[in-house]
Coordinates of N, CA and C and ligand atoms in Angstrom, one line a residue:
X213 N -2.9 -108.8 -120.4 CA -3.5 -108.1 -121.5 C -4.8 -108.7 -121.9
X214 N -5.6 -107.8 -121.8 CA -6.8 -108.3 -122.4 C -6.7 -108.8 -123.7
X215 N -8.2 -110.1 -124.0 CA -8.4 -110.3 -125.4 C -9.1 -109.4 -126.0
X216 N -9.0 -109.4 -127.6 CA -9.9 -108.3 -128.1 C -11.1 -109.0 -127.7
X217 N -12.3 -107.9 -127.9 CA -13.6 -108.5 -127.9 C -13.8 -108.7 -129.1
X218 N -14.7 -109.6 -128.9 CA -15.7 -109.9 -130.3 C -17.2 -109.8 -130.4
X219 N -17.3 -109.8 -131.6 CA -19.0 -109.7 -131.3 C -19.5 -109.8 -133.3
X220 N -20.7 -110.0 -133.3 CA -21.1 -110.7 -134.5 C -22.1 -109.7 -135.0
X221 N -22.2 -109.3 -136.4 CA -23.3 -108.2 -137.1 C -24.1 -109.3 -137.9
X222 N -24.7 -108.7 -138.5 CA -25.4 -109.5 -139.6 C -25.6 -108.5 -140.4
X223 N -24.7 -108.6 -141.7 CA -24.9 -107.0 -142.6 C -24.9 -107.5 -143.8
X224 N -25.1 -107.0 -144.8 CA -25.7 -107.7 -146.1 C -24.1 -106.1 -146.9
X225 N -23.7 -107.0 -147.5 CA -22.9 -106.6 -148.5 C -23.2 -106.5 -149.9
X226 N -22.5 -105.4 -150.7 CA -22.9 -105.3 -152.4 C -21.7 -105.5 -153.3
X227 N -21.4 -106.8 -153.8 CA -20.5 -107.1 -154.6 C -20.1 -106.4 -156.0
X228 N -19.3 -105.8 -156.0 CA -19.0 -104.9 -157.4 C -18.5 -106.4 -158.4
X229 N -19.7 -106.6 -159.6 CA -18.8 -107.3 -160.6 C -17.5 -106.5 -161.1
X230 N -16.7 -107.5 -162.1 CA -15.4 -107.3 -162.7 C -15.5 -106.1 -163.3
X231 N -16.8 -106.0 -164.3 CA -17.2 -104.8 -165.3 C -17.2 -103.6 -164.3
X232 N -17.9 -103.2 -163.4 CA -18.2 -102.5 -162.5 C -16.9 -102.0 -161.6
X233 N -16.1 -103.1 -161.5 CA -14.5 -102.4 -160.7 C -13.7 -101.8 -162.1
X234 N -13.9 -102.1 -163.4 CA -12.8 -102.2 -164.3 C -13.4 -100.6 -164.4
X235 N -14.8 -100.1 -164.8 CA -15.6 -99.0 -164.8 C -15.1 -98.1 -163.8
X236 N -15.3 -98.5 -162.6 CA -15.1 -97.5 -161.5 C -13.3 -97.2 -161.8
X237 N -12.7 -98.1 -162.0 CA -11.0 -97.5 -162.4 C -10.5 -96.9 -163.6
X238 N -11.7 -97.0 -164.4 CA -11.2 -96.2 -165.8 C -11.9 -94.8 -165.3
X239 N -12.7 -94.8 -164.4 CA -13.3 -93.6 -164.1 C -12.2 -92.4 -163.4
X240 N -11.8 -92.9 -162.6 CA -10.5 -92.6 -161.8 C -8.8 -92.1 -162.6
X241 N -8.9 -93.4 -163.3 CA -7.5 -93.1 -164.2 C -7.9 -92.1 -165.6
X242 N -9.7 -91.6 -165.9 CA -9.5 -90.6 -166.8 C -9.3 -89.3 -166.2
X243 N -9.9 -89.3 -165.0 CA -9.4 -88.1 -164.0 C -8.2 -87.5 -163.8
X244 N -7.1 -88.6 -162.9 CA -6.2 -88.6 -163.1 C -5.2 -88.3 -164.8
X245 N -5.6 -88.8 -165.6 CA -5.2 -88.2 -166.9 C -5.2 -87.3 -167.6
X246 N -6.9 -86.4 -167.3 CA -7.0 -85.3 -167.7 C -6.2 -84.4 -167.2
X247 N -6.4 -84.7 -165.3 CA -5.4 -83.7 -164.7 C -3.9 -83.2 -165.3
X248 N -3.4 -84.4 -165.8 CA -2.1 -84.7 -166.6 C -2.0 -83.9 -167.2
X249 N -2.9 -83.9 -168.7 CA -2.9 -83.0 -169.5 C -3.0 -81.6 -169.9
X250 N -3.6 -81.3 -168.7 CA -3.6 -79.7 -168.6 C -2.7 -79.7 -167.8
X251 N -2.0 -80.0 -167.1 CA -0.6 -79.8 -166.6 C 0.7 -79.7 -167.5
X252 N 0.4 -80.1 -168.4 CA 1.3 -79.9 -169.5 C 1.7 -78.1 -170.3
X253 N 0.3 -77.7 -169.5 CA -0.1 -76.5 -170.0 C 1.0 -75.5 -168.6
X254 N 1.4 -76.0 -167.7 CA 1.6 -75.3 -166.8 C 3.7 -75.3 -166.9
X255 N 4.4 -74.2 -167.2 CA 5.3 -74.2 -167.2 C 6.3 -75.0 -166.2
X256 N 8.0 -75.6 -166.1 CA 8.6 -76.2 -165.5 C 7.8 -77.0 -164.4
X257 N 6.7 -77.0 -163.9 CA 5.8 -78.0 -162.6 C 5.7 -79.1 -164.2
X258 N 5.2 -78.8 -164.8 CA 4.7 -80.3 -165.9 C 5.9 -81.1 -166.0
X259 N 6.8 -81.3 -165.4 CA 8.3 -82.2 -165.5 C 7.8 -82.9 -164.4
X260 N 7.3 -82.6 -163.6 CA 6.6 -83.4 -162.5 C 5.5 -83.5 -162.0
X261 N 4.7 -82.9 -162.7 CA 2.9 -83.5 -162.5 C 2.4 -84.3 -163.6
X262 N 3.1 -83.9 -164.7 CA 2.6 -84.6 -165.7 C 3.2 -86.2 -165.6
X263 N 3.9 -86.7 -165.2 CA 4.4 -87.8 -165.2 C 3.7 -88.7 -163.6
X264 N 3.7 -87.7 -162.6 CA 2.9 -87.9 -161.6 C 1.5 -88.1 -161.8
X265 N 0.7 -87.3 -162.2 CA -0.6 -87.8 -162.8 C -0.4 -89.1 -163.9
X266 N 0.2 -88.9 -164.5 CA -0.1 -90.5 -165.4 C 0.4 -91.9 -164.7
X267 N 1.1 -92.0 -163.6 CA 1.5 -92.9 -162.6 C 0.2 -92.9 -161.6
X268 N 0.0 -91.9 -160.7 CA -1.3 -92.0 -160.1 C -2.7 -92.3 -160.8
X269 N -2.8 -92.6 -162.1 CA -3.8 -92.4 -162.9 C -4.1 -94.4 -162.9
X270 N -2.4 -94.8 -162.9 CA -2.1 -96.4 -162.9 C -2.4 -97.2 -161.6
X271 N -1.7 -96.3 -161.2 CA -2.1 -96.9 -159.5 C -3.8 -96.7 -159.0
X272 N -4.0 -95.6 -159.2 CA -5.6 -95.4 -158.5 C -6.6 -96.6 -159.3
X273 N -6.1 -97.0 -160.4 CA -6.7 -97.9 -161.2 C -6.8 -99.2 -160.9
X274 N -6.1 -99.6 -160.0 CA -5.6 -100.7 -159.6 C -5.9 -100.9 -158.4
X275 N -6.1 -99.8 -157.6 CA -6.4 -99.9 -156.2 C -8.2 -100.1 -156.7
X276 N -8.7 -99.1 -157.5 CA -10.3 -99.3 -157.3 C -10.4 -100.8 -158.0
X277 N -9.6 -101.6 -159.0 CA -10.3 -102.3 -159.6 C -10.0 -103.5 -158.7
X278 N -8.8 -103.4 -157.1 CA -8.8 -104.7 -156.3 C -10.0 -104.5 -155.2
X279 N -10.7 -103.8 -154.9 CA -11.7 -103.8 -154.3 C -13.2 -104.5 -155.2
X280 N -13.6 -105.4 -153.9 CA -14.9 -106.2 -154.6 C -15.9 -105.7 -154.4
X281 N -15.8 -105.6 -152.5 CA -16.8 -105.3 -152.1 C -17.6 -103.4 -151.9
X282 N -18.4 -103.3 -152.1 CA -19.0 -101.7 -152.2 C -19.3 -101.0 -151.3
X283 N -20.3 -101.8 -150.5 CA -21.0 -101.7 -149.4 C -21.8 -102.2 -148.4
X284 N -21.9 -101.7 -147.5 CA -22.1 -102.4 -146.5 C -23.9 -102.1 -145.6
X285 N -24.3 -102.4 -145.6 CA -25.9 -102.1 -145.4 C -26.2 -103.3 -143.9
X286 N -27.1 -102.8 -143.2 CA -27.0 -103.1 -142.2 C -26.1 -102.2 -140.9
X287 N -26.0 -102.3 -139.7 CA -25.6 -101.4 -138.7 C -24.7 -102.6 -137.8
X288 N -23.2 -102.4 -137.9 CA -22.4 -102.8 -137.2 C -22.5 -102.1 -135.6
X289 N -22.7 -103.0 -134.2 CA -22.9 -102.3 -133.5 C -20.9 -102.0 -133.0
X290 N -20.5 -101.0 -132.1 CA -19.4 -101.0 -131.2 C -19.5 -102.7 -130.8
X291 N -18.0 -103.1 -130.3 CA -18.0 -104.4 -129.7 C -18.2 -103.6 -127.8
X292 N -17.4 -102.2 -128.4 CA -17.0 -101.9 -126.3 C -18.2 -100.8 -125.7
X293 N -18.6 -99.7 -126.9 CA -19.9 -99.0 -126.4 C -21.2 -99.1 -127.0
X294 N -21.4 -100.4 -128.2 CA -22.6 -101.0 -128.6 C -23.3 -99.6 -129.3
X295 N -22.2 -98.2 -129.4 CA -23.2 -97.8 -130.4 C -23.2 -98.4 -132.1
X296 N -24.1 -98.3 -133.2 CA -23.3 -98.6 -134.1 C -22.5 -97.9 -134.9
X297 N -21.8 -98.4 -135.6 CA -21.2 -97.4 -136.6 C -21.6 -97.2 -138.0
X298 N -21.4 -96.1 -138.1 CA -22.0 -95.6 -139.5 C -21.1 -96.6 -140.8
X299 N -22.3 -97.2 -141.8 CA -21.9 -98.0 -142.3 C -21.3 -96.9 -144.0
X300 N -20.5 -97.5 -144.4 CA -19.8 -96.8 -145.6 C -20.0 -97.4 -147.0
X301 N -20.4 -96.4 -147.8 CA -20.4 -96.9 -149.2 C -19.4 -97.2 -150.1
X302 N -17.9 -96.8 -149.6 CA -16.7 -96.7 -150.2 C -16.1 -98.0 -150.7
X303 N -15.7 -98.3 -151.7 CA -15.6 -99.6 -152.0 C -14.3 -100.0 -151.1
X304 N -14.3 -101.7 -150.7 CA -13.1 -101.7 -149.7 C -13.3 -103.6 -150.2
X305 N -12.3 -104.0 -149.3 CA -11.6 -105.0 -149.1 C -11.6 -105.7 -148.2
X306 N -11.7 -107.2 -147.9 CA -12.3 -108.0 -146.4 C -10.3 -108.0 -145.7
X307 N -10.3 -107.3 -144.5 CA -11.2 -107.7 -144.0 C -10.8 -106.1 -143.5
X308 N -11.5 -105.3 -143.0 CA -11.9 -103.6 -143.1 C -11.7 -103.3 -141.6
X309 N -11.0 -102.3 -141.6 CA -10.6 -101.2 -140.3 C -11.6 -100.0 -139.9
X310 N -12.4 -100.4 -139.3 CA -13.4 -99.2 -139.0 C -12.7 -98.4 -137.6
X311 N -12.6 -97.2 -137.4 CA -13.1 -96.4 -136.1 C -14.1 -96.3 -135.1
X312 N -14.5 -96.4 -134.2 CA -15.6 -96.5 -133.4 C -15.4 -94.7 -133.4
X313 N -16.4 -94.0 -134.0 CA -16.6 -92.4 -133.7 C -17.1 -92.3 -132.4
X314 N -17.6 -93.2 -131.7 CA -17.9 -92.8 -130.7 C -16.8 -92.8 -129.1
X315 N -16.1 -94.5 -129.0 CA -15.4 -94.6 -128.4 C -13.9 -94.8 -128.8
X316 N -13.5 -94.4 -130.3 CA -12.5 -94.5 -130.9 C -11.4 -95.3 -130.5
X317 N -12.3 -97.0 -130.6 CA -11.3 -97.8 -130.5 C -11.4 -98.7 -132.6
X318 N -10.3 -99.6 -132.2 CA -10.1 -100.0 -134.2 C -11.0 -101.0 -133.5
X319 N -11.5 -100.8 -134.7 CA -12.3 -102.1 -135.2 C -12.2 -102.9 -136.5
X320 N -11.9 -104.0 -136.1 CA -11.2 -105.1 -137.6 C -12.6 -105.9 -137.9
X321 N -13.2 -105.5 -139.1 CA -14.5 -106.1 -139.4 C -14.3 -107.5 -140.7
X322 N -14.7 -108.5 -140.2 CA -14.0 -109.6 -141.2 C -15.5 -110.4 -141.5
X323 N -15.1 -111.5 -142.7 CA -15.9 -111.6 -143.0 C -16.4 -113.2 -142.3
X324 N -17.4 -113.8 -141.8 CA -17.5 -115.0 -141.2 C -18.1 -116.2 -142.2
Ligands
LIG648 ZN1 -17.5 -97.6 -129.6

């Protein structure tokens, strides 16, 4: 069995402070809430969206506010076809599962 390859980037990351994740999840859970509430509006489905939106409203809150990091700047190249991969603004978590779009193998991007 082969070892995985490896190989080294040099990418400059954007740290979300505390305020900024707490922001980005109240953003998300008023979403999810509003949805809630006008579901209330919608006959027998509101026994189960409305209760479903205010849980997903908890959860998405918590997922955005455990993420630190934002983004990623700089160009990771492929370890196996050296193209790079397109770098993402989505807030995420060390250590990050990218796709190679080109040779669609995983790639586990960690931090050194
Ligand atoms: Zn590749």
């Amino acid at each position: 069995m082969d070892m995985a390859k490896q190989s080294t980037a040099q990418v400059t990351v954007v740290h979300l402070t505390s305020a900024d994740r707490v922001l980005s999840g109240l953003k998300i859970l008023g979403i999810c809430w509003l949805a809630a509430t006008f579901a209330v509006l919608i006959p027998i489905a509101h026994f189960i969206l409305v209760p479903a939106g205010l849980l997903a409203g908890i959860f998405l809150f918590y997922r955005n506010y455990k993420f630190s990091v934002k983004a990623i700047e700089g160009s990771i190249p492929c370890p196996k076809c050296e193209k790079s991969l397109p770098t993402s603004a989505q807030p995420f978590e060390w250590p990050k599962h990218e796709t190679c779009p080109a040779c669609g193998i995983d790639i586990l991007l960690k931090k050194s």
